[in-house]
GROMACS .gro file of C-alpha atoms in nm:
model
  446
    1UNK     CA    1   6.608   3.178   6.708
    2UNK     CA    2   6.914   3.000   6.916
    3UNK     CA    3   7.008   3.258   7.168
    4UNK     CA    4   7.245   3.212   7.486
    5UNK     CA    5   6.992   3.219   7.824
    6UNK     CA    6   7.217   3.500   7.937
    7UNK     CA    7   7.032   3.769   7.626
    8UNK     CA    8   6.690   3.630   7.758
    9UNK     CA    9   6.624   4.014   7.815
   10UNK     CA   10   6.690   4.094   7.473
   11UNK     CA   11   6.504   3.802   7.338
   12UNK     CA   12   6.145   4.005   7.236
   13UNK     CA   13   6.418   4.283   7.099
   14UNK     CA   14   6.637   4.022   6.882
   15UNK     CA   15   6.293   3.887   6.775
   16UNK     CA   16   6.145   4.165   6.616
   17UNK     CA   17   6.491   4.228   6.474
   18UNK     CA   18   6.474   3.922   6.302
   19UNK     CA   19   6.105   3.943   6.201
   20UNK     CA   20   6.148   4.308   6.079
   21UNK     CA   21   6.454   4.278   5.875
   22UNK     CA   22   6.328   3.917   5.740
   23UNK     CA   23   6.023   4.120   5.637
   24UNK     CA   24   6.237   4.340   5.415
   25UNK     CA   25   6.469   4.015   5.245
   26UNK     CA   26   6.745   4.171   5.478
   27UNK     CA   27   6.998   3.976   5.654
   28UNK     CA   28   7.119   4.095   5.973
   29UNK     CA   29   7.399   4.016   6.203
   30UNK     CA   30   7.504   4.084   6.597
   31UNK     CA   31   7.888   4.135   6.543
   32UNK     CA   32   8.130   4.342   6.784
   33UNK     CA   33   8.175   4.362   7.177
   34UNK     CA   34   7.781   4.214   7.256
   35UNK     CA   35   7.942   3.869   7.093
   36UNK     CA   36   8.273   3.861   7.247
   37UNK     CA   37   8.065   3.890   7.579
   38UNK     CA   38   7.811   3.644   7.514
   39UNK     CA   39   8.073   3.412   7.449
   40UNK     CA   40   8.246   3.484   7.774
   41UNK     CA   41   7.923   3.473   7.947
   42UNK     CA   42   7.866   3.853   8.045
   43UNK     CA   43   7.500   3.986   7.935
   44UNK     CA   44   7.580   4.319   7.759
   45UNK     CA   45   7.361   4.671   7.754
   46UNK     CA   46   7.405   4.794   7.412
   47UNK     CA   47   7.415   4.575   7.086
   48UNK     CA   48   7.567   4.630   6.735
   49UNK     CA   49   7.399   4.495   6.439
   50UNK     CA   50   7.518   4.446   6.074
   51UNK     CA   51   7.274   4.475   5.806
   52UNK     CA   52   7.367   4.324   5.473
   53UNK     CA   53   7.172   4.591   5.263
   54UNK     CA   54   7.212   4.718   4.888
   55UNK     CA   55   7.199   5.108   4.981
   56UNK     CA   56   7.246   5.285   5.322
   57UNK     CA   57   6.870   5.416   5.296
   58UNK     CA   58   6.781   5.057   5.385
   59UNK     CA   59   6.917   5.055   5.688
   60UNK     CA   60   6.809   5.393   5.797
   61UNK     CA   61   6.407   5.269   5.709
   62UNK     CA   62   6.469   4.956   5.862
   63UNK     CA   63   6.613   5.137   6.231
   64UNK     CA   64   6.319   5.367   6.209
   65UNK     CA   65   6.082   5.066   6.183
   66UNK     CA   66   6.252   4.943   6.449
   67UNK     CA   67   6.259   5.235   6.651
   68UNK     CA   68   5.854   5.235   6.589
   69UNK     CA   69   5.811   4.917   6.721
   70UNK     CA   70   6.007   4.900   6.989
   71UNK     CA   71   5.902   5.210   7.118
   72UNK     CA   72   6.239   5.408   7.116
   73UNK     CA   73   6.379   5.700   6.958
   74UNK     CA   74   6.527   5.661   6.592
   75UNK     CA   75   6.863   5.854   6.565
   76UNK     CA   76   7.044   5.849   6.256
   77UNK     CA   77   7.417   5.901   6.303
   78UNK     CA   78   7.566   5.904   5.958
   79UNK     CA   79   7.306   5.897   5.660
   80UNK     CA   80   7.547   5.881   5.363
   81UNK     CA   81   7.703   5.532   5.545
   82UNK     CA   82   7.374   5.361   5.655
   83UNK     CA   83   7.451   5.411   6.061
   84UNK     CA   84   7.179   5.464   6.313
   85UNK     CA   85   7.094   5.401   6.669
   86UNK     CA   86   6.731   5.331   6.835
   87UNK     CA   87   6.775   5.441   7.169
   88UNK     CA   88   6.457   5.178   7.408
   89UNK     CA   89   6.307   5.271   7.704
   90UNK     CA   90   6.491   5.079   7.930
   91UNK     CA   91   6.811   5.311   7.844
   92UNK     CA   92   6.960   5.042   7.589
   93UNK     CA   93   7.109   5.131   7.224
   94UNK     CA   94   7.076   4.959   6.924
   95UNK     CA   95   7.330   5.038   6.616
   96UNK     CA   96   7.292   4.899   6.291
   97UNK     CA   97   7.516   4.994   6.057
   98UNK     CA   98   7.523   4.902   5.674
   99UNK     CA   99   7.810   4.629   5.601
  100UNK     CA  100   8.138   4.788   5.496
  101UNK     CA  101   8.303   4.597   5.211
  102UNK     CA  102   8.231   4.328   4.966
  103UNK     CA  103   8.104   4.078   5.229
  104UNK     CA  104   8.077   4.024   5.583
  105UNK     CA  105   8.391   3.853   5.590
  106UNK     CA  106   8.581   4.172   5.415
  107UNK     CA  107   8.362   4.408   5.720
  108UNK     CA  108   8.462   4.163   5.981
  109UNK     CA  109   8.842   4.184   5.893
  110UNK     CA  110   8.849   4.509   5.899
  111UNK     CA  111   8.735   4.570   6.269
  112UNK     CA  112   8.996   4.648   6.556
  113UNK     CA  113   9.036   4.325   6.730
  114UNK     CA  114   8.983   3.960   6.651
  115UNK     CA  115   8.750   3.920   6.954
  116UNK     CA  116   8.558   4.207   6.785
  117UNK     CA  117   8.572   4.092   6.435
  118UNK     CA  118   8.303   3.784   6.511
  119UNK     CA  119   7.939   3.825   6.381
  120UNK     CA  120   7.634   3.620   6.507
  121UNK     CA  121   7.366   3.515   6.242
  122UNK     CA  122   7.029   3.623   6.424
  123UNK     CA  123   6.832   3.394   6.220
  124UNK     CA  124   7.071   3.056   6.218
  125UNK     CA  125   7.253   3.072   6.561
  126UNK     CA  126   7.592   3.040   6.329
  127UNK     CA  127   7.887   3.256   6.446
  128UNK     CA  128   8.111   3.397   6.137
  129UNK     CA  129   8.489   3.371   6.291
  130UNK     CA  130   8.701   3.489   6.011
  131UNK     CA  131   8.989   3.602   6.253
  132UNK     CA  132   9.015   3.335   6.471
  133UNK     CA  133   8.914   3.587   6.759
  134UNK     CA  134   8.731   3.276   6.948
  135UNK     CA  135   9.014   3.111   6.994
  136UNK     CA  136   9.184   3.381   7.069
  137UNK     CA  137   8.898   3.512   7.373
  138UNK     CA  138   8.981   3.147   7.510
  139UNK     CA  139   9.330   3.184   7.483
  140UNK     CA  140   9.254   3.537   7.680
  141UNK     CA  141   9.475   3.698   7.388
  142UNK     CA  142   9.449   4.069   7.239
  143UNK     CA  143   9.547   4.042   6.894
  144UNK     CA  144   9.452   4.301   6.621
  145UNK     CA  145   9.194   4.209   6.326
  146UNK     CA  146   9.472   4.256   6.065
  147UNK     CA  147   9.813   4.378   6.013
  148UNK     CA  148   9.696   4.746   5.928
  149UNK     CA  149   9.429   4.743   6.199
  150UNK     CA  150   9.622   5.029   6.376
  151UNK     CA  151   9.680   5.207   6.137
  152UNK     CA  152   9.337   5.170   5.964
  153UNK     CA  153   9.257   5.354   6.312
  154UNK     CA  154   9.525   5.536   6.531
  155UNK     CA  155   9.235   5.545   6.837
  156UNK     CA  156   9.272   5.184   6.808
  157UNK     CA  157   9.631   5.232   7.000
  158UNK     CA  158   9.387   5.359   7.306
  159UNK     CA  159   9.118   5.090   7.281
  160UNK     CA  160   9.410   4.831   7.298
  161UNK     CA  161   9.536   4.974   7.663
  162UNK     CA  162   9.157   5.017   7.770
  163UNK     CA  163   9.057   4.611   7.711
  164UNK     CA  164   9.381   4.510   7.833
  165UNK     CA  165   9.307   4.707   8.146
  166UNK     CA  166   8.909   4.629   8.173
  167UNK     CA  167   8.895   4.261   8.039
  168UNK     CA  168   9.088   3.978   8.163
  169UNK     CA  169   9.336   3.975   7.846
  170UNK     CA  170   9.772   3.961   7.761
  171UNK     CA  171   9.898   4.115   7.487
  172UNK     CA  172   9.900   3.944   7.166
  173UNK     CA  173  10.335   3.920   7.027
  174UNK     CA  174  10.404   4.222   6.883
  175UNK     CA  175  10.122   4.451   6.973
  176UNK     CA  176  10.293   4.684   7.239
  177UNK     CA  177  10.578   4.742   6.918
  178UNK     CA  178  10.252   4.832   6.706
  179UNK     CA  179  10.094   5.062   6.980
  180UNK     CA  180  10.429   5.266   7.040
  181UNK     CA  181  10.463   5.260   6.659
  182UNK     CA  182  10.157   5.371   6.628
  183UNK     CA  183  10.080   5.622   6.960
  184UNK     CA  184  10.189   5.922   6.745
  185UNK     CA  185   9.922   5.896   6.524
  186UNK     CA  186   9.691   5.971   6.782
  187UNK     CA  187   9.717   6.319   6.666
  188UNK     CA  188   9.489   6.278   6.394
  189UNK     CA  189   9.235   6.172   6.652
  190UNK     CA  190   8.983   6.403   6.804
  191UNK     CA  191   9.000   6.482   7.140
  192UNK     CA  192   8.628   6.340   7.269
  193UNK     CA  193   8.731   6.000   7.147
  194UNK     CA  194   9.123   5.999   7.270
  195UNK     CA  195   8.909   6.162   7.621
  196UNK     CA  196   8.669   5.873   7.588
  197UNK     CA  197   8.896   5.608   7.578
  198UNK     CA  198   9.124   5.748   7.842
  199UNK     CA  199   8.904   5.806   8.104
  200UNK     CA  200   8.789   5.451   8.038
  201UNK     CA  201   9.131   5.303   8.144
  202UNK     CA  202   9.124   5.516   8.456
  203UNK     CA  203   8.782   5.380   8.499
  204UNK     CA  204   8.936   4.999   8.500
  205UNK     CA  205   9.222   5.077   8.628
  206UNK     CA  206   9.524   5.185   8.433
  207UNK     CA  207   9.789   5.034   8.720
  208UNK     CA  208   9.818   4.639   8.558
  209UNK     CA  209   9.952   4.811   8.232
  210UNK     CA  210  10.106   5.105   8.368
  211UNK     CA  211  10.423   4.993   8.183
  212UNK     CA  212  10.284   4.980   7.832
  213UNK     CA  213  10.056   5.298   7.887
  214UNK     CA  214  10.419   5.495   7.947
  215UNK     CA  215  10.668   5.304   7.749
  216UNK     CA  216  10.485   5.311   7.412
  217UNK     CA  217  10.407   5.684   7.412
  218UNK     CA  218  10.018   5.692   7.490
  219UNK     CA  219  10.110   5.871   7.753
  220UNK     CA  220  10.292   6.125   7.605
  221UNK     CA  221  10.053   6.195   7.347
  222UNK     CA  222   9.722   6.199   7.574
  223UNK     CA  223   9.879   6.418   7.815
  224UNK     CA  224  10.206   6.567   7.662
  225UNK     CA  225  10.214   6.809   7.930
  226UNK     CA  226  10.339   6.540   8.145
  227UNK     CA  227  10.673   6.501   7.946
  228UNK     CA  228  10.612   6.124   7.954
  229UNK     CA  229  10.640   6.110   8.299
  230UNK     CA  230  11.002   5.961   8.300
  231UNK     CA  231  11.234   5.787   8.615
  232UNK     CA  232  11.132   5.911   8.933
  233UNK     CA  233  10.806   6.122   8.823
  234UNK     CA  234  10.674   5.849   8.680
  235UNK     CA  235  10.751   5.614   8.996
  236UNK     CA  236  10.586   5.895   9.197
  237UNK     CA  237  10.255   5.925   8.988
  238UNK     CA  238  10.218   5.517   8.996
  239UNK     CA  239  10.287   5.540   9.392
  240UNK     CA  240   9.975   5.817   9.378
  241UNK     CA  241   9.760   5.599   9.167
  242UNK     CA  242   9.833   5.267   9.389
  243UNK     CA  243   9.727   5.434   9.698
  244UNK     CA  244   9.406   5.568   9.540
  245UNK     CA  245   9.297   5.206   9.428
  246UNK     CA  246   9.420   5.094   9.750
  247UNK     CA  247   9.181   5.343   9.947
  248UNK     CA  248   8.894   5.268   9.665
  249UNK     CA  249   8.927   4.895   9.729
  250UNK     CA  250   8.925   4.928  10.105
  251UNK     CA  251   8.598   5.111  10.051
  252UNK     CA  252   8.807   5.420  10.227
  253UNK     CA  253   8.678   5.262  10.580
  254UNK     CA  254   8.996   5.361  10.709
  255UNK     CA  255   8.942   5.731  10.600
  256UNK     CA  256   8.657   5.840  10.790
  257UNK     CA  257   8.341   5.718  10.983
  258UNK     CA  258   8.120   5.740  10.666
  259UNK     CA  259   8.264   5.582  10.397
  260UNK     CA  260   7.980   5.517  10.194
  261UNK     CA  261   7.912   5.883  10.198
  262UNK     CA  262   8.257   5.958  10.059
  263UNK     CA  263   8.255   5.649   9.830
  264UNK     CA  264   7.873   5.838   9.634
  265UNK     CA  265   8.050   6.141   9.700
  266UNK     CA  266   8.343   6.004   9.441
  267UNK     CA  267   8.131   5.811   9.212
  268UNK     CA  268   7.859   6.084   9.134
  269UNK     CA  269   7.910   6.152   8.782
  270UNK     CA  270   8.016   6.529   8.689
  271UNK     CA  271   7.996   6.496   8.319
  272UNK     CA  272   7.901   6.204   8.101
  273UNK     CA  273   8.022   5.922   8.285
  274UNK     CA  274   8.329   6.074   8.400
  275UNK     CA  275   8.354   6.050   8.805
  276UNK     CA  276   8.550   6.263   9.040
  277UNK     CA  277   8.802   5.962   9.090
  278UNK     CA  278   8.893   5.975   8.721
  279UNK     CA  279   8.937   6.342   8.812
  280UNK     CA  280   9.223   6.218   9.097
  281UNK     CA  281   9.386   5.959   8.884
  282UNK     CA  282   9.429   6.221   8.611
  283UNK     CA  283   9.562   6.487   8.913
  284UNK     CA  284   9.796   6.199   9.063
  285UNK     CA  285   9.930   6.195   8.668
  286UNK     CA  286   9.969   6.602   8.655
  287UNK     CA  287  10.162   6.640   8.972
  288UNK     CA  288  10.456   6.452   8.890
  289UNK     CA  289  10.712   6.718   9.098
  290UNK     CA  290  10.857   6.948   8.813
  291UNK     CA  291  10.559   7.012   8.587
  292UNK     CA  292  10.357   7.409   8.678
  293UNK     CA  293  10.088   7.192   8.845
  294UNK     CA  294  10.027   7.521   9.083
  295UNK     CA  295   9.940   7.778   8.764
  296UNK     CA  296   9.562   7.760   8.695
  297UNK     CA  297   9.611   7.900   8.334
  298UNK     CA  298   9.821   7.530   8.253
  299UNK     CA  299   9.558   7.352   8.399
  300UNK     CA  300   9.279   7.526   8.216
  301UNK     CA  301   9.489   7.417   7.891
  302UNK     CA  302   9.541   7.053   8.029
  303UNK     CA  303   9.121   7.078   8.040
  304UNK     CA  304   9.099   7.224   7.722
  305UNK     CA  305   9.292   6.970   7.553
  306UNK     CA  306   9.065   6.700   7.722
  307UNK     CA  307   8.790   6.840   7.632
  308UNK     CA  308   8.665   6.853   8.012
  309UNK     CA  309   8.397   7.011   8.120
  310UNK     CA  310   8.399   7.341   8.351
  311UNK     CA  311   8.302   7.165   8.656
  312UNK     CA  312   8.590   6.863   8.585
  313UNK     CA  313   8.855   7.103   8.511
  314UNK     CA  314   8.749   7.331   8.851
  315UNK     CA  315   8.796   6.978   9.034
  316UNK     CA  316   9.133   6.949   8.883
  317UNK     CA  317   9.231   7.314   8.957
  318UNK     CA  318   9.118   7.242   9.290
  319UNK     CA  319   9.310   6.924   9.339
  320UNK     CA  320   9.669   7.078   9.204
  321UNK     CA  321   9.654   7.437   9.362
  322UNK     CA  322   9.588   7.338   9.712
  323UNK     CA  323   9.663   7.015   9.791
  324UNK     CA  324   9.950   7.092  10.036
  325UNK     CA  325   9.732   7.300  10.258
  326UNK     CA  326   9.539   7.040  10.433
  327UNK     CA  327   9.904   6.855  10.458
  328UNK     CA  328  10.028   7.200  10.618
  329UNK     CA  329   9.699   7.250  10.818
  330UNK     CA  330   9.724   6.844  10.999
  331UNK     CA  331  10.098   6.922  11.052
  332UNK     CA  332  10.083   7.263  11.177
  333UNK     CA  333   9.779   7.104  11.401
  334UNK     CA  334   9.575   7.404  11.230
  335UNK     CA  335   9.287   7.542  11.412
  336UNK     CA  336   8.939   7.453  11.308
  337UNK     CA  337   8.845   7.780  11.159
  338UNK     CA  338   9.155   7.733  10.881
  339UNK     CA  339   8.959   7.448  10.828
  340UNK     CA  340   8.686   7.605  10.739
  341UNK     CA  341   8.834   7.879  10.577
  342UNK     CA  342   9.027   7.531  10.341
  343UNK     CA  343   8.682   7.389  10.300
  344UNK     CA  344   8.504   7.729  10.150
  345UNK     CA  345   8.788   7.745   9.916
  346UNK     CA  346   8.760   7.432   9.775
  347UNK     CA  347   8.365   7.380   9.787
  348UNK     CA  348   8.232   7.099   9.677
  349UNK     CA  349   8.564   6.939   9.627
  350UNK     CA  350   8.693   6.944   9.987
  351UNK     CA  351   8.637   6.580  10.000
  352UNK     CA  352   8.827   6.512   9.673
  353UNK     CA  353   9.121   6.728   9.794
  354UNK     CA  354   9.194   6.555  10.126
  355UNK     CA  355   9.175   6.204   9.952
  356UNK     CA  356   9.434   6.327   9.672
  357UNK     CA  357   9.644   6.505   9.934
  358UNK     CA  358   9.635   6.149  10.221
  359UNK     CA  359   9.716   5.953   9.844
  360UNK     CA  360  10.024   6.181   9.788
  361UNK     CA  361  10.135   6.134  10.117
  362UNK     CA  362  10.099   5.773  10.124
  363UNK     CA  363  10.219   5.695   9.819
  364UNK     CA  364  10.579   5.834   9.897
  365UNK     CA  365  10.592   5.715  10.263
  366UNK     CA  366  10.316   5.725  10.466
  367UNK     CA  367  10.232   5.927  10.786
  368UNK     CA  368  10.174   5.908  11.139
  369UNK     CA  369   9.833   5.802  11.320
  370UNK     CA  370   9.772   6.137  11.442
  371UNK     CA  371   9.861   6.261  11.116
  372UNK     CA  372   9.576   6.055  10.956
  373UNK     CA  373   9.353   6.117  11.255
  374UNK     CA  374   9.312   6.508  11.138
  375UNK     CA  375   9.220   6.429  10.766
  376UNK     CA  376   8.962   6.145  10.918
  377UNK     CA  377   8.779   6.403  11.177
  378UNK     CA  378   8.784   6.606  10.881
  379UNK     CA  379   8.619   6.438  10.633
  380UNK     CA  380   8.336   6.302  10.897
  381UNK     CA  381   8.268   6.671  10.948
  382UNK     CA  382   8.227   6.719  10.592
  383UNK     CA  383   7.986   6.426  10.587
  384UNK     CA  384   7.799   6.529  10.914
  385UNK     CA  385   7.771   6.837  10.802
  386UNK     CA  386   8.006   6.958  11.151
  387UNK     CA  387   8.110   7.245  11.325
  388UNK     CA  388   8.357   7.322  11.036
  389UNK     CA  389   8.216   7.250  10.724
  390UNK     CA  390   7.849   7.414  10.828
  391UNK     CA  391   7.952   7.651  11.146
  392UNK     CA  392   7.577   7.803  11.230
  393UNK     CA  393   7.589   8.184  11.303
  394UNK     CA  394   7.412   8.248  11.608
  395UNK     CA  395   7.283   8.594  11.397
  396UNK     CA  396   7.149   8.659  11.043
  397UNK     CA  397   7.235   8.936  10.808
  398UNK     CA  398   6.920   9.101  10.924
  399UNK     CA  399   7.039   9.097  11.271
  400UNK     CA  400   7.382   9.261  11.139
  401UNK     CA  401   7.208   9.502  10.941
  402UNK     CA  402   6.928   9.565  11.228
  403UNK     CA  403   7.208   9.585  11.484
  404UNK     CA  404   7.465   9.808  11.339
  405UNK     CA  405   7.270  10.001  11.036
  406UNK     CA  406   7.386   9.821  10.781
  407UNK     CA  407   7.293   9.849  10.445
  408UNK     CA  408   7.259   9.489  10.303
  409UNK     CA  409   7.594   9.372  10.098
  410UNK     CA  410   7.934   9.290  10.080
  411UNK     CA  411   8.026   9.431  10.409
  412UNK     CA  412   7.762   9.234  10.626
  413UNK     CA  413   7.855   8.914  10.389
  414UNK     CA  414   8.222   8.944  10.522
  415UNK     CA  415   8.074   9.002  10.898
  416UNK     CA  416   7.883   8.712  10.876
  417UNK     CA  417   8.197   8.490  10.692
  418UNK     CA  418   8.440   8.602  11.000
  419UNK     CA  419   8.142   8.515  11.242
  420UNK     CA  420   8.140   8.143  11.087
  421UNK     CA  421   8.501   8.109  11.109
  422UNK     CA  422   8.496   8.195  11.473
  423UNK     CA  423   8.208   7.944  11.510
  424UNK     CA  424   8.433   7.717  11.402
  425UNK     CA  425   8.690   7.810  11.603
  426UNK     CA  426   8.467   7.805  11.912
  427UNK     CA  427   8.518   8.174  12.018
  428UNK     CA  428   8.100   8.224  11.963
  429UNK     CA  429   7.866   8.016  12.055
  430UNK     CA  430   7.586   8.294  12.125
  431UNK     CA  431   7.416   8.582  11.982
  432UNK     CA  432   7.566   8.817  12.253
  433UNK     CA  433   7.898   8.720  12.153
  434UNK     CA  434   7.812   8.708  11.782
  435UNK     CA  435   7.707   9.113  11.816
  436UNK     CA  436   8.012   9.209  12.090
  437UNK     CA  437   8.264   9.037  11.796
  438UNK     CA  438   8.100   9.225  11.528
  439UNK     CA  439   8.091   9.525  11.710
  440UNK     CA  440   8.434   9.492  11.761
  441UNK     CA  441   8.543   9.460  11.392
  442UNK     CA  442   8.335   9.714  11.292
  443UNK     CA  443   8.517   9.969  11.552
  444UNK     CA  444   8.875   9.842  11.464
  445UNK     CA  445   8.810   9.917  11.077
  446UNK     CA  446   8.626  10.208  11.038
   0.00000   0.00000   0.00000
């Protein structure tokens, strides 16, 4: 079998693919995104495979062979069209899918993009180019499969702004007319596979093809509650997203003393693959100056729509209802236990907040060194686990509750948050003065 040295770790896979489906007089194919990258010279994860078969049950016995095998799990997707997936070991995916159409040809033409639509022969090393898409991945050229390829698909509109953003690839003539004549159609679309495809532009960066994300609709009709972001909002949301990438490029080394702390911090995944900087891109897009970006009840629908998780659409709650306190707070040169009181509020997100609020600032002007100073002491605290973020009591609710009589709950849960704010603050630093503050609170509201 004549394979490219670059799929030498898929070699004992591809060979028992080819010995398996050879076994059962089938001929099988690799066709989609794992050629266009062998081509290009990129080793891929996940592969696609065409099986030429007479019924879709062929395909499903020949996966679960497979799956046997190779020692993965057998999952079939769709049963009536002949689509499974063997999930390995190693955390790759294999789909085979039965071949749609008279011939290969008719399947390849089909497909979304011509430097989709090529198939590999696993057994002769020949590569089936009905579309011309190998010319066209040298040419660096994103042209659809076919003149209803858009149509055939509306999601296709999405995919088209996601490889133009994540491969090195121009427009094909006449494909941004087709996506804005197209965009409304995405409608008929689910919302996990619009959510899928978005969040994988923000992932690549949506900023090269900012243009053709707003001009031909997509924008409109992925998040409608933007209005489209036109004139000025829109000039203000790109400004937002530029000085995110600009901080995410810089490895935010100019934000604080542990960067790769923050830089985990923003890359841990909170559902799926979907990261908390997706989560800022998507805020920078929200807060475009006249939308209700401060009611949580529009946000909760903007997560709804998205089909976001809880935790993604708390971030995102977090991000547009308080983002102009820590500008207020560095300002107003706000005393440490505001700080805290900020970063209790916000939670886990205090990190993500002072990023989006320093990238809304930047974006329309920029700000002074002590300005910037504030956020940076802030978000090494954070880190370091500081005075403000983690202010330790000098007492325990036992010691409250031992001290005064308490009964334990709420009240000696609000003694001990005021006693951590005034750690912060630096007004105790002992148990003495811990009790004596206490005391007094407990005197001036009974």
């Amino acid at each position: 079998m004549d394979l490219p040295s670059l799929w030498d770790g898929f070699r004992p896979v591809l060979e028992r693919i080819v010995s398996e489906a050879e076994a059962r007089d089938l001929p099988v194919f690799l066709v989609g995104g794992a050629v266009r990258d062998a081509l290009r010279g990129v080793p891929g994860k996940d592969l696609d495979l065409v099986v030429e078969a007479a019924s879709p049950d062929q395909v499903l016995e020949l996966a679960s062979a497979l799956a046997c095998r190779l020692g993965g799990v057998f999952v079939p997707l769709d049963r009536g069209r002949g689509i499974a997936r063997i999930v390995l070991k190693e955390g790759r995916d294999l789909d085979l899918a039965a071949r749609v159409g008279s011939s290969l040809e008719e399947d390849l033409r089909h497909r979304d993009f011509t430097l989709n639509a090529m198939a590999w022969d696993l057994k002769t090393g020949r590569i089936l180019d009905p579309t011309g898409g190998r010319s066209d991945l040298e040419k660096r050229i994103l042209r659809p499969a076919g003149p209803n390829s858009l149509a055939e698909d509306p999601l296709r509109t999405m995919r088209a702004l996601r490889m133009l953003c994540s491969l090195p690839l121009r427009p094909a003539p006449g494909l941004p007319e087709a996506i804005q004549t197209h965009a409304a159609q995405l409608r008929r679309v689910s919302p996990e596979r619009i959510r899928d495809e978005f969040f994988a532009c923000l992932q690549a960066s949506l900023l090269p093809h900012w243009d053709l994300f707003v001009e031909s609709g997509l924008l409109g009709e992925v998040l409608p509650q933007t209005g489209g972001l036109p004139g000025a909002q829109g000039r203000r949301a790109r400004a937002i997203l530029a000085s995110l990438e600009a901080m995410h490029l810089s490895n935010y080394e100019t934000l604080t003393g542990c960067p790769g702390a923050l830089r985990a911090h923003l890359e841990k995944p909170l559902a799926a693959n979907r990261r908390p900087l997706e989560i800022l891109q998507l805020a920078a897009l929200l807060d475009s100056g006249s939308t209700p970006a401060g009611e949580s009840d529009w946000i909760e629908g903007v997560g709804k729509s998205l089909v976001l998780s809880r935790r993604e659409t708390r971030r995102l709650t977090c991000l547009l209802t308080l983002y102009e306190k820590p500008r207020t707070l560095a300002r107003n040169q706000g005393s440490p236990g505001a700080w805290y009181r900020l970063f209790r509020e916000a939670g886990p997100s205090a990190p993500d907040l002072l990023v989006f609020t320093l990238a809304c600032d930047l974006g329309v002007g920029g700000q002074d060194h002590a300005y910037l100073e504030y956020f940076r002491c802030m978000l090494d605290d954070f880190f370091q686990e500081g005075r403000v973020t983690r202010p330790k009591s000098p007492v325990t609710g036992a010691d409250l509750a031992l001290a005064f009589g308490l009964s334990p709950g709420p009240l000696v849960g609000r003694l001990l948050e005021r006693l951590a704010e005034a750690v912060a603050d630096g007004q105790v630093q002992s148990r003495q003065e811990a009790l004596a503050l206490a005391s007094e609170w407990l005197a001036r509201d009974s």
